[in-house]
GROMACS .gro file of C-alpha atoms in nm:
model
  396
    1MET     CA    1  -2.086  -6.846  -3.435
    2ARG     CA    2  -1.728  -6.929  -3.537
    3ARG     CA    3  -1.842  -6.945  -3.906
    4ARG     CA    4  -1.971  -6.604  -3.880
    5HIS     CA    5  -1.662  -6.482  -3.738
    6ARG     CA    6  -1.450  -6.640  -3.974
    7ALA     CA    7  -1.683  -6.527  -4.284
    8GLY     CA    8  -1.652  -6.174  -4.143
    9GLY     CA    9  -1.285  -6.158  -4.144
   10THR     CA   10  -1.247  -6.305  -4.485
   11GLY     CA   11  -1.494  -6.044  -4.614
   12THR     CA   12  -1.297  -5.782  -4.459
   13MET     CA   13  -0.951  -5.936  -4.620
   14ILE     CA   14  -1.091  -5.939  -4.971
   15ARG     CA   15  -1.253  -5.570  -4.915
   16ALA     CA   16  -0.921  -5.457  -4.809
   17GLY     CA   17  -0.767  -5.654  -5.102
   18ARG     CA   18  -1.008  -5.449  -5.356
   19ILE     CA   19  -0.961  -5.125  -5.216
   20ILE     CA   20  -0.571  -5.154  -5.254
   21GLN     CA   21  -0.640  -5.297  -5.626
   22LEU     CA   22  -0.838  -5.026  -5.715
   23ALA     CA   23  -0.593  -4.749  -5.529
   24ALA     CA   24  -0.322  -4.913  -5.752
   25ARG     CA   25  -0.551  -4.885  -6.063
   26THR     CA   26  -0.603  -4.502  -6.002
   27ASN     CA   27  -0.232  -4.463  -5.940
   28LEU     CA   28  -0.172  -4.615  -6.296
   29HIS     CA   29  -0.423  -4.352  -6.438
   30SER     CA   30  -0.239  -4.073  -6.296
   31LYS     CA   31   0.130  -4.197  -6.331
   32LEU     CA   32   0.269  -3.833  -6.310
   33LYS     CA   33   0.144  -3.772  -5.977
   34PHE     CA   34   0.261  -4.106  -5.842
   35VAL     CA   35   0.600  -4.051  -5.966
   36LEU     CA   36   0.617  -3.704  -5.853
   37LEU     CA   37   0.501  -3.789  -5.491
   38SER     CA   38   0.711  -4.099  -5.462
   39ALA     CA   39   1.039  -3.896  -5.569
   40LEU     CA   40   0.929  -3.631  -5.325
   41LEU     CA   41   0.897  -3.883  -5.061
   42THR     CA   42   1.237  -4.036  -5.172
   43ILE     CA   43   1.424  -3.731  -5.157
   44GLY     CA   44   1.277  -3.629  -4.830
   45VAL     CA   45   1.381  -3.976  -4.692
   46LEU     CA   46   1.731  -3.986  -4.823
   47VAL     CA   47   1.777  -3.627  -4.645
   48PHE     CA   48   1.643  -3.745  -4.359
   49LEU     CA   49   1.894  -4.051  -4.323
   50SER     CA   50   2.171  -3.829  -4.448
   51VAL     CA   51   2.126  -3.577  -4.183
   52SER     CA   52   2.074  -3.838  -3.894
   53GLU     CA   53   2.385  -4.025  -3.988
   54LEU     CA   54   2.610  -3.702  -4.003
   55SER     CA   55   2.433  -3.593  -3.667
   56ARG     CA   56   2.537  -3.950  -3.530
   57ALA     CA   57   2.924  -3.925  -3.657
   58SER     CA   58   2.966  -3.566  -3.569
   59THR     CA   59   2.809  -3.554  -3.222
   60ASP     CA   60   2.959  -3.887  -3.151
   61ASP     CA   61   3.286  -3.797  -3.236
   62LEU     CA   62   3.250  -3.470  -3.064
   63SER     CA   63   3.137  -3.661  -2.727
   64GLU     CA   64   3.428  -3.903  -2.746
   65ALA     CA   65   3.653  -3.604  -2.773
   66ILE     CA   66   3.490  -3.431  -2.472
   67GLU     CA   67   3.504  -3.727  -2.271
   68SER     CA   68   3.882  -3.801  -2.335
   69ASP     CA   69   3.944  -3.423  -2.260
   70LEU     CA   70   3.672  -3.311  -2.010
   71GLY     CA   71   3.561  -3.654  -1.858
   72GLU     CA   72   3.263  -3.838  -1.903
   73ALA     CA   73   2.944  -3.634  -1.778
   74GLY     CA   74   2.822  -3.669  -1.433
   75THR     CA   75   3.178  -3.763  -1.303
   76TYR     CA   76   3.231  -3.742  -0.931
   77ARG     CA   77   3.562  -3.824  -0.744
   78PHE     CA   78   3.569  -3.944  -0.381
   79ASP     CA   79   3.881  -3.861  -0.153
   80PHE     CA   80   3.791  -4.079   0.161
   81SER     CA   81   3.988  -3.999   0.477
   82PRO     CA   82   4.255  -4.221   0.579
   83ASP     CA   83   4.145  -4.147   0.939
   84LEU     CA   84   3.811  -4.321   0.905
   85GLY     CA   85   3.976  -4.648   1.065
   86LEU     CA   86   3.796  -4.879   0.786
   87SER     CA   87   3.952  -5.086   0.521
   88GLY     CA   88   3.930  -5.008   0.190
   89PRO     CA   89   3.655  -5.280   0.083
   90ALA     CA   90   3.450  -5.172   0.393
   91VAL     CA   91   3.475  -4.783   0.286
   92LEU     CA   92   3.356  -4.866  -0.073
   93GLY     CA   93   3.097  -5.109   0.028
   94VAL     CA   94   2.908  -4.818   0.220
   95ALA     CA   95   2.987  -4.572  -0.030
   96GLN     CA   96   2.841  -4.813  -0.284
   97THR     CA   97   2.513  -4.866  -0.104
   98ALA     CA   98   2.451  -4.480  -0.031
   99LEU     CA   99   2.533  -4.404  -0.386
  100THR     CA  100   2.260  -4.643  -0.532
  101PRO     CA  101   1.993  -4.374  -0.610
  102PHE     CA  102   2.250  -4.192  -0.811
  103THR     CA  103   2.377  -4.478  -1.019
  104SER     CA  104   2.387  -4.846  -1.089
  105ARG     CA  105   2.739  -4.847  -1.211
  106PRO     CA  106   3.016  -4.995  -0.984
  107LEU     CA  107   3.250  -4.767  -0.840
  108ARG     CA  108   3.597  -4.720  -0.974
  109ALA     CA  109   3.889  -4.691  -0.707
  110ALA     CA  110   4.250  -4.643  -0.658
  111LEU     CA  111   4.472  -4.619  -0.370
  112ARG     CA  112   4.648  -4.293  -0.423
  113LEU     CA  113   4.994  -4.312  -0.242
  114SER     CA  114   5.187  -3.986  -0.172
  115SER     CA  115   5.420  -3.820  -0.409
  116VAL     CA  116   5.740  -4.002  -0.437
  117HIS     CA  117   6.063  -3.907  -0.573
  118PRO     CA  118   6.301  -4.191  -0.727
  119GLU     CA  119   6.620  -4.250  -0.578
  120CYS     CA  120   6.822  -4.369  -0.889
  121PRO     CA  121   6.878  -4.198  -1.208
  122PRO     CA  122   6.719  -4.053  -1.397
  123TYR     CA  123   6.519  -3.891  -1.094
  124ASP     CA  124   6.622  -3.530  -1.236
  125GLN     CA  125   6.366  -3.651  -1.535
  126ILE     CA  126   6.095  -3.795  -1.322
  127GLY     CA  127   6.102  -3.558  -1.046
  128GLU     CA  128   5.792  -3.599  -0.804
  129VAL     CA  129   5.537  -3.812  -0.910
  130SER     CA  130   5.200  -3.933  -0.752
  131PRO     CA  131   5.173  -4.318  -0.791
  132ALA     CA  132   4.845  -4.531  -0.715
  133VAL     CA  133   4.710  -4.882  -0.714
  134LEU     CA  134   4.395  -4.966  -0.880
  135LEU     CA  135   4.136  -5.143  -0.725
  136ASP     CA  136   3.818  -5.292  -0.824
  137ALA     CA  137   3.465  -5.207  -0.691
  138SER     CA  138   3.510  -5.445  -0.367
  139GLY     CA  139   3.832  -5.245  -0.292
  140ARG     CA  140   4.077  -5.549  -0.403
  141PRO     CA  141   4.356  -5.449  -0.614
  142THR     CA  142   4.344  -5.538  -0.971
  143GLU     CA  143   4.563  -5.744  -1.213
  144PHE     CA  144   4.835  -5.530  -1.315
  145ASP     CA  145   4.874  -5.480  -1.695
  146PRO     CA  146   5.207  -5.283  -1.794
  147THR     CA  147   5.108  -5.244  -2.171
  148VAL     CA  148   4.840  -4.973  -2.062
  149GLY     CA  149   4.920  -4.650  -2.063
  150ASP     CA  150   5.188  -4.394  -2.218
  151ALA     CA  151   5.550  -4.598  -2.219
  152GLN     CA  152   5.691  -4.265  -2.334
  153VAL     CA  153   5.654  -4.057  -2.029
  154ALA     CA  154   5.997  -3.879  -1.958
  155GLY     CA  155   6.195  -4.104  -1.738
  156LEU     CA  156   6.021  -4.436  -1.748
  157THR     CA  157   6.223  -4.573  -2.068
  158ARG     CA  158   6.476  -4.717  -1.826
  159ASP     CA  159   6.460  -5.087  -1.706
  160ASP     CA  160   6.392  -5.003  -1.322
  161LEU     CA  161   6.280  -4.747  -1.083
  162CYS     CA  162   6.452  -4.707  -0.709
  163LEU     CA  163   6.201  -4.673  -0.446
  164ALA     CA  164   6.283  -4.690  -0.064
  165GLY     CA  165   6.598  -4.878  -0.140
  166LEU     CA  166   6.407  -5.139  -0.364
  167VAL     CA  167   6.447  -5.175  -0.736
  168VAL     CA  168   6.091  -5.166  -0.898
  169PRO     CA  169   6.115  -5.335  -1.229
  170ARG     CA  170   6.027  -5.133  -1.536
  171ASN     CA  171   5.717  -5.379  -1.598
  172ALA     CA  172   5.569  -5.309  -1.240
  173VAL     CA  173   5.501  -4.963  -1.287
  174ARG     CA  174   5.353  -4.761  -1.632
  175ALA     CA  175   5.236  -4.438  -1.691
  176ALA     CA  176   4.878  -4.336  -1.570
  177THR     CA  177   4.651  -4.306  -1.891
  178ARG     CA  178   4.457  -3.970  -1.929
  179VAL     CA  179   4.140  -4.111  -1.760
  180GLU     CA  180   4.324  -4.248  -1.457
  181SER     CA  181   4.503  -3.911  -1.418
  182GLN     CA  182   4.180  -3.726  -1.427
  183ASN     CA  183   4.002  -3.973  -1.223
  184PHE     CA  184   4.252  -4.047  -0.942
  185GLY     CA  185   4.521  -3.756  -0.961
  186ALA     CA  186   4.823  -4.028  -1.040
  187ALA     CA  187   5.073  -4.003  -1.293
  188LEU     CA  188   5.198  -4.350  -1.226
  189ILE     CA  189   5.018  -4.694  -1.162
  190ILE     CA  190   5.204  -4.933  -0.954
  191ASP     CA  191   5.200  -5.312  -0.945
  192PRO     CA  192   5.004  -5.393  -0.601
  193ALA     CA  193   5.331  -5.636  -0.530
  194TYR     CA  194   5.546  -5.300  -0.483
  195GLU     CA  195   5.251  -5.085  -0.287
  196ARG     CA  196   5.441  -5.148   0.051
  197ALA     CA  197   5.766  -5.017  -0.105
  198VAL     CA  198   5.612  -4.712  -0.234
  199GLU     CA  199   5.434  -4.646   0.106
  200LEU     CA  200   5.757  -4.650   0.283
  201THR     CA  201   5.897  -4.346   0.105
  202SER     CA  202   5.653  -4.127   0.269
  203THR     CA  203   5.514  -4.089   0.615
  204THR     CA  204   5.179  -3.967   0.474
  205PRO     CA  205   4.902  -4.231   0.460
  206ALA     CA  206   4.760  -4.338   0.136
  207THR     CA  207   4.399  -4.206   0.040
  208LEU     CA  208   4.148  -4.413  -0.101
  209VAL     CA  209   4.003  -4.263  -0.421
  210ALA     CA  210   3.671  -4.358  -0.578
  211VAL     CA  211   3.502  -4.230  -0.889
  212MET     CA  212   3.149  -4.235  -0.976
  213THR     CA  213   2.973  -4.178  -1.300
  214THR     CA  214   2.605  -4.074  -1.352
  215GLY     CA  215   2.574  -3.996  -1.696
  216ARG     CA  216   2.372  -3.678  -1.613
  217THR     CA  217   2.501  -3.331  -1.694
  218PRO     CA  218   2.314  -3.127  -1.392
  219ASP     CA  219   2.538  -3.121  -1.088
  220GLN     CA  220   2.455  -3.334  -0.805
  221SER     CA  221   2.756  -3.280  -0.565
  222ASP     CA  222   2.523  -3.152  -0.267
  223GLU     CA  223   2.292  -3.444  -0.286
  224ILE     CA  224   2.598  -3.693  -0.327
  225ARG     CA  225   2.794  -3.530  -0.045
  226ALA     CA  226   2.498  -3.546   0.188
  227ALA     CA  227   2.457  -3.911   0.095
  228LEU     CA  228   2.777  -4.010   0.165
  229THR     CA  229   2.812  -3.804   0.489
  230ALA     CA  230   2.524  -3.964   0.632
  231ALA     CA  231   2.632  -4.307   0.519
  232LEU     CA  232   2.989  -4.226   0.691
  233ALA     CA  233   2.852  -4.060   1.024
  234GLY     CA  234   2.885  -4.367   1.218
  235PRO     CA  235   3.250  -4.468   1.135
  236ALA     CA  236   3.342  -4.102   1.158
  237ALA     CA  237   3.213  -4.079   1.522
  238LEU     CA  238   3.403  -4.380   1.615
  239ALA     CA  239   3.721  -4.241   1.476
  240SER     CA  240   3.662  -3.902   1.652
  241ILE     CA  241   3.633  -3.679   1.318
  242HIS     CA  242   3.374  -3.455   1.201
  243PRO     CA  243   3.119  -3.630   0.929
  244ASP     CA  244   3.187  -3.350   0.682
  245SER     CA  245   3.580  -3.440   0.695
  246ALA     CA  246   3.526  -3.810   0.605
  247VAL     CA  247   3.501  -3.758   0.255
  248VAL     CA  248   3.578  -3.477   0.009
  249VAL     CA  249   3.346  -3.482  -0.318
  250THR     CA  250   3.451  -3.323  -0.632
  251ARG     CA  251   3.302  -3.272  -0.978
  252GLY     CA  252   3.534  -3.462  -1.217
  253ASP     CA  253   3.400  -3.337  -1.528
  254THR     CA  254   3.420  -2.997  -1.679
  255GLY     CA  255   3.287  -2.853  -1.980
  256ALA     CA  256   2.908  -2.822  -1.938
  257SER     CA  257   2.879  -2.541  -2.212
  258VAL     CA  258   3.060  -2.757  -2.441
  259ARG     CA  259   2.837  -3.026  -2.370
  260SER     CA  260   2.521  -2.818  -2.411
  261ALA     CA  261   2.689  -2.716  -2.756
  262SER     CA  262   2.715  -3.066  -2.860
  263GLU     CA  263   2.366  -3.152  -2.766
  264GLY     CA  264   2.256  -2.831  -2.954
  265ILE     CA  265   2.406  -2.955  -3.270
  266ARG     CA  266   2.236  -3.282  -3.248
  267LEU     CA  267   1.908  -3.087  -3.210
  268VAL     CA  268   1.954  -2.893  -3.506
  269TYR     CA  269   2.027  -3.173  -3.724
  270GLY     CA  270   1.738  -3.345  -3.574
  271LEU     CA  271   1.523  -3.043  -3.669
  272ILE     CA  272   1.636  -3.028  -4.019
  273GLY     CA  273   1.594  -3.411  -4.079
  274TRP     CA  274   1.232  -3.432  -3.951
  275GLY     CA  275   1.158  -3.080  -4.099
  276VAL     CA  276   1.228  -3.207  -4.424
  277LEU     CA  277   1.004  -3.518  -4.360
  278LEU     CA  278   0.726  -3.271  -4.259
  279VAL     CA  279   0.768  -3.096  -4.563
  280SER     CA  280   0.729  -3.397  -4.780
  281GLY     CA  281   0.401  -3.483  -4.566
  282LEU     CA  282   0.275  -3.129  -4.670
  283GLY     CA  283   0.366  -3.203  -5.005
  284VAL     CA  284   0.148  -3.534  -5.006
  285LEU     CA  285  -0.127  -3.332  -4.830
  286ILE     CA  286  -0.145  -3.071  -5.123
  287ALA     CA  287  -0.131  -3.317  -5.397
  288GLU     CA  288  -0.414  -3.530  -5.258
  289LEU     CA  289  -0.629  -3.244  -5.200
  290ILE     CA  290  -0.579  -3.152  -5.574
  291VAL     CA  291  -0.664  -3.505  -5.646
  292LEU     CA  292  -0.959  -3.513  -5.411
  293ARG     CA  293  -1.109  -3.202  -5.635
  294ASP     CA  294  -1.052  -3.380  -5.966
  295ARG     CA  295  -1.191  -3.713  -5.808
  296THR     CA  296  -1.480  -3.574  -5.652
  297TRP     CA  297  -1.732  -3.717  -5.905
  298TYR     CA  298  -1.572  -4.072  -5.869
  299PHE     CA  299  -1.626  -4.078  -5.485
  300GLY     CA  300  -1.960  -3.953  -5.522
  301LEU     CA  301  -2.030  -4.224  -5.765
  302VAL     CA  302  -1.859  -4.484  -5.520
  303ARG     CA  303  -2.098  -4.357  -5.263
  304ALA     CA  304  -2.409  -4.377  -5.456
  305VAL     CA  305  -2.355  -4.729  -5.564
  306GLY     CA  306  -2.345  -4.849  -5.213
  307ALA     CA  307  -1.974  -4.789  -5.079
  308ARG     CA  308  -1.944  -4.686  -4.716
  309ARG     CA  309  -1.780  -4.359  -4.576
  310SER     CA  310  -1.490  -4.609  -4.456
  311ASP     CA  311  -1.450  -4.764  -4.786
  312VAL     CA  312  -1.401  -4.410  -4.914
  313ALA     CA  313  -1.151  -4.296  -4.646
  314ALA     CA  314  -0.976  -4.638  -4.708
  315LEU     CA  315  -0.921  -4.573  -5.064
  316VAL     CA  316  -0.782  -4.234  -5.001
  317VAL     CA  317  -0.543  -4.392  -4.731
  318ALA     CA  318  -0.446  -4.687  -4.969
  319ASP     CA  319  -0.366  -4.414  -5.228
  320ILE     CA  320  -0.102  -4.277  -4.998
  321VAL     CA  321   0.004  -4.608  -4.843
  322LEU     CA  322   0.121  -4.711  -5.219
  323VAL     CA  323   0.313  -4.360  -5.250
  324LEU     CA  324   0.507  -4.424  -4.908
  325VAL     CA  325   0.589  -4.796  -4.993
  326ALA     CA  326   0.739  -4.677  -5.357
  327GLY     CA  327   0.872  -4.364  -5.206
  328PHE     CA  328   1.094  -4.533  -4.874
  329GLY     CA  329   1.149  -4.848  -5.081
  330MET     CA  330   1.311  -4.628  -5.363
  331ALA     CA  331   1.498  -4.429  -5.088
  332ALA     CA  332   1.651  -4.773  -4.915
  333LEU     CA  333   1.741  -4.897  -5.242
  334ILE     CA  334   1.922  -4.600  -5.327
  335ALA     CA  335   2.087  -4.574  -4.993
  336GLU     CA  336   2.230  -4.936  -5.003
  337LEU     CA  337   2.342  -4.899  -5.371
  338ALA     CA  338   2.520  -4.574  -5.275
  339SER     CA  339   2.677  -4.725  -4.961
  340PRO     CA  340   3.045  -4.787  -5.093
  341LEU     CA  341   3.046  -4.429  -5.220
  342ILE     CA  342   2.911  -4.285  -4.900
  343SER     CA  343   3.149  -4.478  -4.702
  344SER     CA  344   3.441  -4.379  -4.877
  345PHE     CA  345   3.314  -4.009  -4.870
  346GLY     CA  346   3.287  -4.046  -4.476
  347GLN     CA  347   3.663  -4.167  -4.442
  348THR     CA  348   3.798  -3.893  -4.676
  349ALA     CA  349   3.610  -3.602  -4.532
  350PHE     CA  350   3.502  -3.697  -4.161
  351GLN     CA  351   3.772  -3.989  -4.108
  352THR     CA  352   3.478  -4.197  -3.986
  353GLN     CA  353   3.249  -4.460  -4.104
  354LEU     CA  354   2.941  -4.329  -4.249
  355THR     CA  355   2.614  -4.579  -4.307
  356ILE     CA  356   2.286  -4.383  -4.363
  357LEU     CA  357   2.081  -4.720  -4.359
  358ARG     CA  358   2.102  -4.835  -4.018
  359ALA     CA  359   1.920  -5.060  -3.827
  360ALA     CA  360   1.870  -4.787  -3.561
  361ALA     CA  361   1.709  -4.576  -3.829
  362VAL     CA  362   1.431  -4.802  -3.877
  363PRO     CA  363   1.195  -4.684  -3.600
  364LYS     CA  364   1.267  -4.339  -3.727
  365LEU     CA  365   1.137  -4.417  -4.068
  366ILE     CA  366   0.859  -4.598  -3.922
  367VAL     CA  367   0.750  -4.303  -3.700
  368GLY     CA  368   0.850  -4.075  -4.027
  369ALA     CA  369   0.606  -4.312  -4.223
  370ILE     CA  370   0.326  -4.241  -3.990
  371VAL     CA  371   0.357  -3.894  -3.966
  372VAL     CA  372   0.345  -3.855  -4.313
  373LEU     CA  373   0.034  -4.076  -4.385
  374VAL     CA  374  -0.127  -3.889  -4.082
  375LEU     CA  375  -0.039  -3.537  -4.233
  376GLY     CA  376  -0.108  -3.617  -4.606
  377GLY     CA  377  -0.411  -3.837  -4.566
  378ALA     CA  378  -0.615  -3.766  -4.252
  379TYR     CA  379  -0.780  -3.450  -4.375
  380PRO     CA  380  -0.821  -3.568  -4.732
  381ALA     CA  381  -0.982  -3.893  -4.601
  382TRP     CA  382  -1.215  -3.677  -4.398
  383ARG     CA  383  -1.296  -3.467  -4.699
  384ALA     CA  384  -1.378  -3.749  -4.921
  385THR     CA  385  -1.611  -3.908  -4.647
  386ARG     CA  386  -1.820  -3.568  -4.594
  387LEU     CA  387  -1.909  -3.562  -4.954
  388ASP     CA  388  -2.301  -3.565  -5.051
  389PRO     CA  389  -2.330  -3.823  -5.345
  390LEU     CA  390  -2.626  -3.653  -5.506
  391ASP     CA  391  -2.466  -3.315  -5.481
  392VAL     CA  392  -2.152  -3.442  -5.631
  393LEU     CA  393  -2.375  -3.612  -5.893
  394GLU     CA  394  -2.596  -3.330  -5.961
  395ARG     CA  395  -2.311  -3.085  -6.001
  396ARG     CA  396  -2.151  -3.341  -6.274
   0.00000   0.00000   0.00000
């Protein structure tokens, strides 16, 4: 039984090898057709790769600009009531559990203090500012890094800052980044060691602020608010406050129309790239139909001497596979050789790195090759198998 199985497998491999060899010989006899189809596919693949890379470069840069100016898609800010009677870690623990259906990312949090007015010059330049202390997802203060943020904010170039009669060193306060300012509504980030000094400057309690990002554009504010309100209903009842007052949910990102336009640009690029590949596939289909008409007698003769329908279909498919290998291989070679020029062009024209032959493009190329193979080979292979060898030879 094993010998039969091995013999059958060996016979299939030999048959496949002969079919490929025969397809190669027929292409050698039709050099012009082979070269033209390979060139058509090469151009199609190069256009597809170029459009895909331009789409990536333009939309990625646009997405970064949108996130920088308008916030990451699906960003929500939660201002928890200081009257809940729970510690920061306890509130964040309840919130993280309630928000699990919406995101798997940890919450980003901060303790936003009341607006303060420095007591020593240059208070006339700084004015009132809203400071905050950054917290991790568990509600504990994070390590302060004075090198982050914009050091050139007005008034922060002096060596110290006076708050509640205490001198706060310059390396214990920094300007909030754009993202921190958008997320927490703070202008300054304070070292946790000086949190108490800032709190003494105001009688208003600090507010725990948390930020969640879902990455999804549709607004889920109502669902998120309902989940948080339900989770905080118990502590709110113990604190004698209404559940709706326990937390304020605000959509942090804006510019839905701009994000839609960005997705539209990506879609247009994708349609152009795949459209070019489909046109290449149609070109292969038309060429194979012409070849099929010219080789009708050949397929009839092959059938007459004992070839099966599957052999004829495999011969047509093998002919197209050879064209695909030549076209895609030539496109990859040209893309690799032209990569320095393309990279230089990207830096000059778009101030970004362009690489049209990326690892991420390989799955797309495989799908594209399958599409071209099916589009250009399915119908000709079916037509070839339907030929009656007697009718063909009689006409010949």
